[in-house]
Coordinates of C-alpha atoms in Angstrom, one line a residue:
M9 CA 14.6 44.3 -7.6
A10 CA 11.2 42.6 -7.7
H11 CA 12.2 39.3 -9.2
T12 CA 14.9 38.8 -6.5
H13 CA 12.2 39.3 -3.9
Y14 CA 10.1 36.5 -5.3
I15 CA 13.1 34.2 -5.6
K16 CA 13.8 34.7 -1.9
K17 CA 10.2 33.9 -1.1
L18 CA 10.3 30.8 -3.3
L19 CA 13.5 29.5 -1.6
H20 CA 12.3 30.4 1.9
I21 CA 15.1 32.9 2.5
K22 CA 13.6 35.1 5.2
D23 CA 16.8 36.9 6.3
P24 CA 16.5 40.6 5.2
N25 CA 20.3 41.0 5.3
I26 CA 20.7 38.6 2.3
Y27 CA 20.7 40.5 -1.0
L28 CA 20.6 38.5 -4.3
S29 CA 22.7 39.6 -7.2
E30 CA 21.4 41.0 -10.4
V31 CA 21.8 37.6 -12.2
P32 CA 20.8 35.5 -9.2
V33 CA 20.4 32.0 -10.7
T34 CA 22.9 30.0 -12.7
R35 CA 23.4 26.3 -13.3
E36 CA 26.3 24.0 -12.3
K37 CA 27.0 20.3 -12.8
K38 CA 28.5 18.5 -9.9
K39 CA 29.0 14.8 -9.4
D40 CA 26.7 13.9 -12.3
Q41 CA 23.9 16.1 -11.0
E42 CA 22.8 19.5 -12.1
Y43 CA 22.3 22.2 -9.4
L44 CA 20.6 25.6 -9.5
V45 CA 23.0 28.1 -8.0
V46 CA 21.7 31.3 -6.4
H47 CA 24.2 34.1 -5.8
G48 CA 23.9 36.6 -3.0
K49 CA 25.6 38.6 -0.4
L50 CA 25.1 38.8 3.4
T51 CA 25.9 42.1 5.0
Y52 CA 24.7 44.4 7.8
R53 CA 25.9 46.8 10.4
P54 CA 26.8 44.8 13.6
S55 CA 25.9 46.3 16.9
C56 CA 29.0 45.2 18.7
C57 CA 32.2 43.1 18.4
K58 CA 31.6 39.4 18.7
V59 CA 35.0 39.0 20.5
C60 CA 35.5 41.9 22.9
G61 CA 32.0 43.2 23.0
V62 CA 32.7 46.9 22.3
K63 CA 29.7 48.8 20.8
N64 CA 29.9 49.8 17.2
T65 CA 29.3 53.6 17.2
S66 CA 31.5 54.8 14.4
S67 CA 34.1 53.7 11.8
Q68 CA 36.7 53.9 14.6
D69 CA 35.2 50.8 16.2
L70 CA 34.2 48.3 13.4
I71 CA 34.9 48.4 9.7
K72 CA 34.1 46.1 6.8
H73 CA 37.1 43.8 6.0
G74 CA 36.3 41.8 2.8
T75 CA 34.1 38.8 2.3
K76 CA 34.2 35.1 2.6
C77 CA 32.3 32.9 0.1
S78 CA 30.2 30.0 1.5
T79 CA 28.1 27.5 -0.5
L80 CA 24.9 26.6 1.4
T81 CA 22.5 23.7 0.5
L82 CA 18.9 24.9 0.2
T83 CA 15.7 23.2 -0.9
H84 CA 14.7 21.7 -4.3
V85 CA 12.9 23.4 -7.1
N86 CA 11.4 21.2 -9.9
F87 CA 13.3 18.2 -8.5
Q88 CA 16.6 20.1 -8.8
P89 CA 18.7 20.9 -5.7
V90 CA 19.5 24.5 -5.1
L91 CA 22.8 25.9 -3.8
L92 CA 23.2 29.4 -2.3
R93 CA 26.6 30.9 -3.2
L94 CA 26.7 33.5 -0.4
K95 CA 29.4 36.1 0.2
K96 CA 29.5 36.7 3.9
Q97 CA 30.7 40.1 5.1
R98 CA 33.8 40.1 7.3
F99 CA 34.3 42.7 10.0
L100 CA 37.5 44.0 11.7
C101 CA 37.4 45.4 15.2
K102 CA 40.0 48.2 15.7
H103 CA 40.0 47.8 19.4
C104 CA 41.1 44.1 19.7
N105 CA 42.2 43.6 16.0
S106 CA 40.1 40.5 15.7
T107 CA 37.8 39.6 12.8
F108 CA 34.5 37.9 12.6
I109 CA 32.0 37.0 9.9
A110 CA 28.3 38.0 9.5
E111 CA 25.8 35.4 10.6
T112 CA 22.4 34.5 9.3
S113 CA 19.4 32.6 10.6
L114 CA 19.4 30.5 7.4
V115 CA 22.1 28.2 8.7
D116 CA 23.7 27.4 12.1
R117 CA 27.2 28.7 12.8
H118 CA 30.0 26.7 11.1
C119 CA 27.3 24.8 9.1
F120 CA 26.6 24.7 5.3
I121 CA 23.3 22.9 5.3
S122 CA 20.2 25.1 5.8
N123 CA 17.9 24.7 8.8
L124 CA 15.1 24.1 6.3
I125 CA 16.8 21.0 5.0
K126 CA 17.4 19.7 8.6
T127 CA 13.7 20.3 9.4
T128 CA 12.8 18.3 6.2
I129 CA 15.1 15.5 7.2
A130 CA 13.3 15.3 10.6
M131 CA 9.9 15.2 8.9
E132 CA 11.1 12.5 6.5
L133 CA 12.5 10.4 9.4
K134 CA 9.0 10.0 10.7
E135 CA 8.1 7.8 7.7
T136 CA 9.1 4.2 7.0
Q137 CA 12.0 4.7 4.6
S138 CA 15.7 4.2 4.7
M139 CA 18.1 7.1 5.6
T140 CA 20.0 6.6 2.4
L141 CA 16.8 7.3 0.4
I142 CA 16.2 10.4 2.4
A143 CA 19.7 11.6 1.7
Q144 CA 19.2 11.0 -2.0
H145 CA 15.9 12.9 -2.1
L146 CA 17.5 16.0 -0.3
S147 CA 20.9 15.8 -2.0
V148 CA 22.9 15.4 1.2
S149 CA 25.0 12.5 2.5
P150 CA 23.7 9.6 4.7
P151 CA 26.0 10.7 7.6
T152 CA 24.3 14.1 7.5
V153 CA 20.9 12.4 8.0
I154 CA 22.3 10.3 10.9
R155 CA 23.7 13.4 12.5
V156 CA 20.5 15.3 12.2
M157 CA 18.6 12.3 13.5
R158 CA 20.8 12.1 16.7
Q159 CA 20.4 15.9 17.2
V160 CA 16.6 15.8 17.0
G161 CA 16.5 12.6 19.1
E162 CA 18.3 14.4 21.9
T163 CA 15.6 17.1 21.9
L164 CA 12.9 14.5 22.3
E165 CA 14.4 12.7 25.3
P166 CA 11.7 11.8 27.8
N167 CA 11.3 13.5 31.2
N168 CA 12.9 11.3 33.9
Q169 CA 10.8 12.9 36.6
E170 CA 7.3 11.9 35.4
L171 CA 5.5 8.7 34.4
P172 CA 2.0 8.2 32.9
Q173 CA -0.7 6.9 35.2
H174 CA -1.4 4.0 32.8
L175 CA 1.5 2.2 31.3
S176 CA 1.6 -0.4 28.5
I177 CA 4.9 -2.4 28.2
D178 CA 6.3 -4.8 25.6
E179 CA 9.6 -5.9 24.0
F180 CA 10.8 -6.0 20.4
K181 CA 13.7 -7.6 18.5
S182 CA 16.6 -5.2 18.8
V183 CA 20.1 -4.9 17.3
K184 CA 22.7 -7.6 17.7
D185 CA 24.8 -5.7 20.2
V186 CA 22.0 -5.7 22.8
S187 CA 22.4 -8.3 25.5
G188 CA 19.5 -10.8 25.1
A189 CA 18.7 -9.4 21.6
M190 CA 15.5 -7.9 22.9
S191 CA 14.8 -4.3 23.9
F192 CA 12.0 -2.8 25.9
L193 CA 9.5 0.0 25.2
F194 CA 6.6 1.4 27.1
I195 CA 3.9 3.9 26.2
N196 CA 1.1 5.9 27.7
A197 CA -1.8 3.4 27.5
S198 CA -4.4 6.2 27.5
T199 CA -3.0 8.4 24.8
H200 CA -0.9 5.8 22.9
R201 CA 2.1 8.1 23.0
L202 CA 5.6 6.5 23.2
T203 CA 7.3 7.3 26.5
D204 CA 10.8 5.7 26.1
V205 CA 12.8 2.9 24.6
V206 CA 15.1 0.9 26.9
E207 CA 18.1 -1.0 25.6
N208 CA 17.7 -4.3 27.6
R209 CA 14.5 -6.0 28.7
Q210 CA 16.1 -8.1 31.4
L211 CA 14.8 -7.6 34.9
P212 CA 18.0 -6.2 36.7
Y213 CA 18.5 -3.7 33.9
L214 CA 14.8 -2.6 34.0
L215 CA 14.9 -2.2 37.8
D216 CA 17.9 0.1 37.5
Y217 CA 16.2 2.1 34.9
F218 CA 12.9 2.7 36.6
M219 CA 14.5 3.3 40.0
R220 CA 15.9 6.5 38.5
Y221 CA 12.4 7.9 38.6
P222 CA 11.3 9.6 41.9
V223 CA 9.2 7.5 44.3
E224 CA 6.3 9.9 43.9
A225 CA 6.2 9.4 40.1
R226 CA 6.3 5.6 40.4
N227 CA 3.6 5.6 43.1
K228 CA 1.2 7.5 40.7
V229 CA 1.2 4.7 38.2
K230 CA -2.3 3.1 38.5
T231 CA -2.2 0.3 35.8
V232 CA 0.4 -1.6 33.8
T233 CA -0.9 -3.5 30.7
M234 CA 1.4 -6.4 29.6
D235 CA 1.7 -10.0 28.5
M236 CA 2.3 -13.0 30.8
Y237 CA 6.1 -12.6 30.9
S238 CA 6.9 -13.3 34.5
P239 CA 9.9 -10.9 35.0
Y240 CA 7.5 -8.0 34.1
T241 CA 5.2 -9.0 37.0
Q242 CA 8.1 -8.8 39.4
L243 CA 9.1 -5.5 37.9
V244 CA 5.6 -4.0 38.6
I245 CA 5.7 -5.3 42.1
D246 CA 9.1 -3.8 42.9
C247 CA 8.7 -0.5 41.1
F248 CA 5.0 0.4 41.0
P249 CA 3.5 -0.8 44.3
Y250 CA 0.1 0.8 43.7
A251 CA -0.3 -0.3 40.1
K252 CA -2.7 -3.0 39.0
I253 CA -1.5 -5.5 36.4
I254 CA -3.7 -6.0 33.3
I255 CA -3.1 -9.0 31.1
D256 CA -3.6 -8.1 27.5
R257 CA -6.7 -9.9 26.1
F258 CA -5.0 -10.6 22.8
H259 CA -2.3 -12.7 24.6
I260 CA -5.0 -14.6 26.4
V261 CA -6.6 -15.7 23.1
Q262 CA -3.2 -16.2 21.6
H263 CA -2.2 -18.8 24.3
M264 CA -5.5 -20.7 23.7
N265 CA -5.1 -20.7 19.9
R266 CA -1.5 -21.9 20.1
A267 CA -2.5 -24.8 22.3
L268 CA -5.5 -25.7 20.1
N269 CA -3.4 -25.5 17.0
S270 CA -0.8 -27.7 18.5
E271 CA -3.4 -30.4 19.2
R272 CA -4.8 -30.1 15.7
I273 CA -1.3 -30.7 14.2
K274 CA -0.9 -33.7 16.5
V275 CA -4.2 -35.3 15.3
M276 CA -3.4 -34.4 11.7
N277 CA 0.0 -36.2 11.9
E278 CA -1.7 -39.3 13.4
L279 CA -4.1 -39.5 10.5
R280 CA -1.6 -38.8 7.8
Y281 CA -1.3 -42.4 6.5
T282 CA -4.4 -44.1 7.8
R283 CA -6.9 -41.4 6.7
P284 CA -5.2 -39.1 4.2
R285 CA -8.5 -37.3 3.2
D286 CA -9.1 -36.2 6.8
Y287 CA -5.4 -35.3 7.0
R288 CA -5.8 -32.9 4.1
K289 CA -8.9 -31.4 5.7
L290 CA -7.1 -30.7 9.0
K291 CA -4.1 -29.3 7.1
K292 CA -5.9 -27.0 4.7
Q293 CA -8.7 -25.8 7.0
W294 CA -6.8 -24.9 10.1
K295 CA -8.4 -21.4 10.2
L296 CA -11.8 -23.0 10.8
V297 CA -10.6 -24.7 13.9
L298 CA -9.1 -21.5 15.3
K299 CA -12.0 -19.4 14.4
N300 CA -14.5 -18.5 17.2
E301 CA -17.4 -20.9 17.2
D302 CA -19.9 -18.0 17.3
D303 CA -18.3 -16.5 14.2
L304 CA -18.7 -19.6 12.0
D305 CA -21.3 -19.3 9.3
F306 CA -24.1 -21.9 9.6
S307 CA -26.6 -20.5 7.1
C308 CA -24.7 -20.3 3.8
Y309 CA -24.3 -23.7 2.0
F310 CA -21.7 -24.3 -0.6
T311 CA -19.8 -27.2 -2.2
H312 CA -16.2 -28.1 -1.2
R313 CA -13.9 -30.5 -3.0
L314 CA -13.0 -32.3 0.2
Y315 CA -16.6 -32.8 1.3
E316 CA -19.6 -34.5 -0.2
G317 CA -22.7 -32.5 -0.8
A318 CA -23.4 -28.9 0.4
V319 CA -21.8 -27.8 3.6
T320 CA -21.4 -24.8 5.8
E321 CA -18.5 -23.5 7.8
K322 CA -20.1 -24.8 11.0
M323 CA -20.5 -28.2 9.6
M324 CA -16.9 -28.4 8.4
A325 CA -15.6 -27.2 11.8
D326 CA -17.7 -29.7 13.7
Y327 CA -16.5 -32.5 11.5
L328 CA -12.8 -31.6 12.0
V329 CA -12.9 -31.4 15.8
Q330 CA -14.9 -34.7 16.2
L331 CA -12.0 -36.6 14.6
D332 CA -10.4 -36.8 18.0
P333 CA -12.1 -36.7 21.5
K334 CA -9.3 -34.7 23.1
L335 CA -9.3 -32.2 20.2
E336 CA -13.1 -31.9 20.6
C337 CA -12.8 -31.3 24.3
V338 CA -10.1 -28.6 24.0
Y339 CA -12.1 -26.9 21.2
A340 CA -15.2 -26.8 23.3
L341 CA -13.4 -25.5 26.4
F342 CA -11.4 -22.8 24.7
N343 CA -14.5 -21.5 22.9
Q344 CA -16.3 -21.2 26.2
L345 CA -13.4 -19.2 27.6
K346 CA -13.3 -17.0 24.5
W347 CA -17.0 -16.4 24.8
A348 CA -16.7 -15.4 28.4
L349 CA -13.8 -13.1 27.5
E350 CA -15.7 -11.5 24.7
H351 CA -18.8 -10.8 26.8
R352 CA -16.7 -9.6 29.9
N353 CA -18.1 -12.3 32.1
F354 CA -15.4 -13.2 34.6
K355 CA -17.5 -15.4 36.7
R356 CA -18.2 -17.7 33.8
F357 CA -14.5 -17.6 32.8
K358 CA -13.5 -18.7 36.3
S359 CA -16.1 -21.4 36.5
Y360 CA -14.9 -22.8 33.1
L361 CA -11.4 -23.0 34.5
E362 CA -12.7 -24.9 37.6
E363 CA -14.7 -27.3 35.5
S364 CA -11.7 -28.0 33.3
K365 CA -10.0 -29.8 36.2
K366 CA -12.5 -32.6 36.0
C367 CA -11.5 -33.7 32.5
T368 CA -8.3 -35.0 31.0
L369 CA -6.6 -32.5 28.6
P370 CA -3.4 -32.5 26.5
R371 CA -0.3 -31.3 28.2
K372 CA -0.1 -28.0 26.3
A373 CA -3.7 -27.1 27.0
R374 CA -3.3 -27.9 30.7
T375 CA -0.2 -25.7 30.8
V376 CA -2.2 -22.8 29.3
L377 CA -5.0 -23.2 31.9
Q378 CA -2.4 -23.4 34.8
T379 CA -0.9 -20.1 33.4
F380 CA -4.4 -18.5 33.5
E381 CA -4.9 -19.6 37.1
K382 CA -1.5 -18.2 38.0
H383 CA -2.4 -14.8 36.6
L384 CA -6.1 -14.9 37.5
E385 CA -6.2 -11.6 39.3
A386 CA -4.5 -9.8 36.4
I387 CA -6.8 -11.5 33.9
K388 CA -9.8 -10.3 36.0
N389 CA -8.6 -6.7 35.4
A390 CA -8.7 -7.3 31.7
F391 CA -12.5 -7.9 32.1
V392 CA -12.8 -4.5 33.9
Y393 CA -10.4 -2.1 32.1
T394 CA -10.6 -1.2 28.4
L395 CA -6.8 -0.8 28.2
S396 CA -4.9 -3.2 25.9
N397 CA -1.5 -3.7 24.3
G398 CA -2.9 -3.2 20.8
P399 CA -1.2 0.2 20.2
I400 CA 2.2 -1.1 21.4
E401 CA 1.9 -4.2 19.2
G402 CA 1.2 -1.8 16.2
M403 CA 4.4 0.1 17.2
N404 CA 6.3 -3.2 17.2
N405 CA 5.1 -3.9 13.6
K406 CA 6.3 -0.4 12.5
I407 CA 9.7 -1.0 14.2
K408 CA 10.1 -4.1 12.1
N409 CA 9.3 -2.2 8.9
I410 CA 11.7 0.6 9.8
K411 CA 14.5 -1.9 10.4
R412 CA 13.6 -3.8 7.2
S413 CA 13.6 -0.6 5.1
G414 CA 17.1 0.3 6.3
Y415 CA 18.4 -3.3 6.1
G416 CA 18.9 -3.4 9.8
Y417 CA 20.6 -1.1 12.4
R418 CA 24.0 -1.6 14.0
N419 CA 23.7 1.1 16.7
F420 CA 20.9 0.9 19.2
Y421 CA 21.0 4.6 19.9
N422 CA 20.5 5.4 16.3
L423 CA 17.5 3.1 16.3
R424 CA 16.2 4.7 19.5
A425 CA 16.5 8.2 18.1
R426 CA 14.6 7.1 15.0
L427 CA 11.8 5.7 17.1
L428 CA 11.6 8.8 19.2
I429 CA 11.2 10.9 16.1
S430 CA 8.7 8.5 14.5
Y431 CA 6.4 8.5 17.6
R432 CA 7.1 11.6 19.6
L433 CA 7.4 14.1 16.8
T434 CA 3.9 13.3 15.4
T435 CA 0.6 14.7 16.7
S436 CA -2.3 12.3 17.1
N437 CA -6.0 13.0 17.0
Y438 CA -6.8 9.9 19.0
Q439 CA -9.7 10.3 21.4
P440 CA -9.1 8.3 24.6
R441 CA -11.6 5.6 25.5
A442 CA -13.4 5.3 28.8
L443 CA -11.2 3.6 31.3
Y444 CA -13.8 1.0 32.4
F445 CA -16.1 -1.1 30.2
E446 CA -19.0 -0.1 32.4
D447 CA -18.4 3.6 31.8
E448 CA -18.1 2.9 28.1
K449 CA -21.4 1.1 28.0
A450 CA -23.0 4.0 29.9
V451 CA -21.7 6.5 27.3

């Protein structure tokens, strides 16, 4: 009948061997929820016996042998879950006296949840939401969502024979069972596509992992973008002999800002009881001290309750840093280094490092400069290549949101499967940048 045809199209039932009954839809209440129940029958003429393989040529080979009723979970209509009460045809083989049941593409064998629901679960797992919420939306159980997640995650396993030419590596806070509490992930720095998630970020574990890749694949890696974590440097030397190390520019600035902020706090605490007004200025206006000197506004005048008369951002920042000679020296030096980094001038950056040896600096600032000298060759590559750890830092932020939405994860492999679905199942329209700053300028 015509109305059953449209019902099948509405519920995405594409199997032509499923025939709906004359009164196809009824309602049932189950566990305080109302379901729409569709009634139908699955029958066809099998080509052969599923057990012995004999061809079905006449009634002397295969005959119909009753039905078996199955309740299948389908999609939602008007926010109501739909069940398919399906009578599956049974067949009897007269040659081997065995029986088998008719099969449909709507569900997998021995399964009562439709493939459409499983596909929807996989699509929902890409978003930042808890698995319990997904189960409630689709009227299935949370273990079903976990099972589908593990199955889809297995299909997205990375190829252990190839590696991207440009890698970006970082770590994130993992589950409690992981040794060291930190896990490791790496992506394709050019396309921003997740490659794999490794359980442990410790050097011996990472060496064992990357040594599984063929030598040819590891030799093709040209660059590795990372922070200044020393075990990663050793990892690149041992596993990727032809790769250049690129220190992420964000981490270079972050090291300087942390040392500068530490000196600001030190000066602020020294003035707490002797000059409370200056103490409040350093406490409330910490962003002005960390802001790049070139970005400070020097033309717009306004009044501020901590200052007398009209002031600008530049005037307030100059007043704050001149409260202590060491703070002023560190502020000037770090702003020079930031300027050189922003304008891709490595010669000036190196000359500022050399000049800093002539003056006395606080211990934390001196430690930062020594760290820069230690990784000077890798920092030089940051002035040449456009690659950065920005995309992988964004992934770390999403990982935190995924863990927070699900109130944490106990099993690392469940978390890994969720991450593979979130980042490898999606398609991106990202257009890769030029590899070198010089090429980007030319374009």
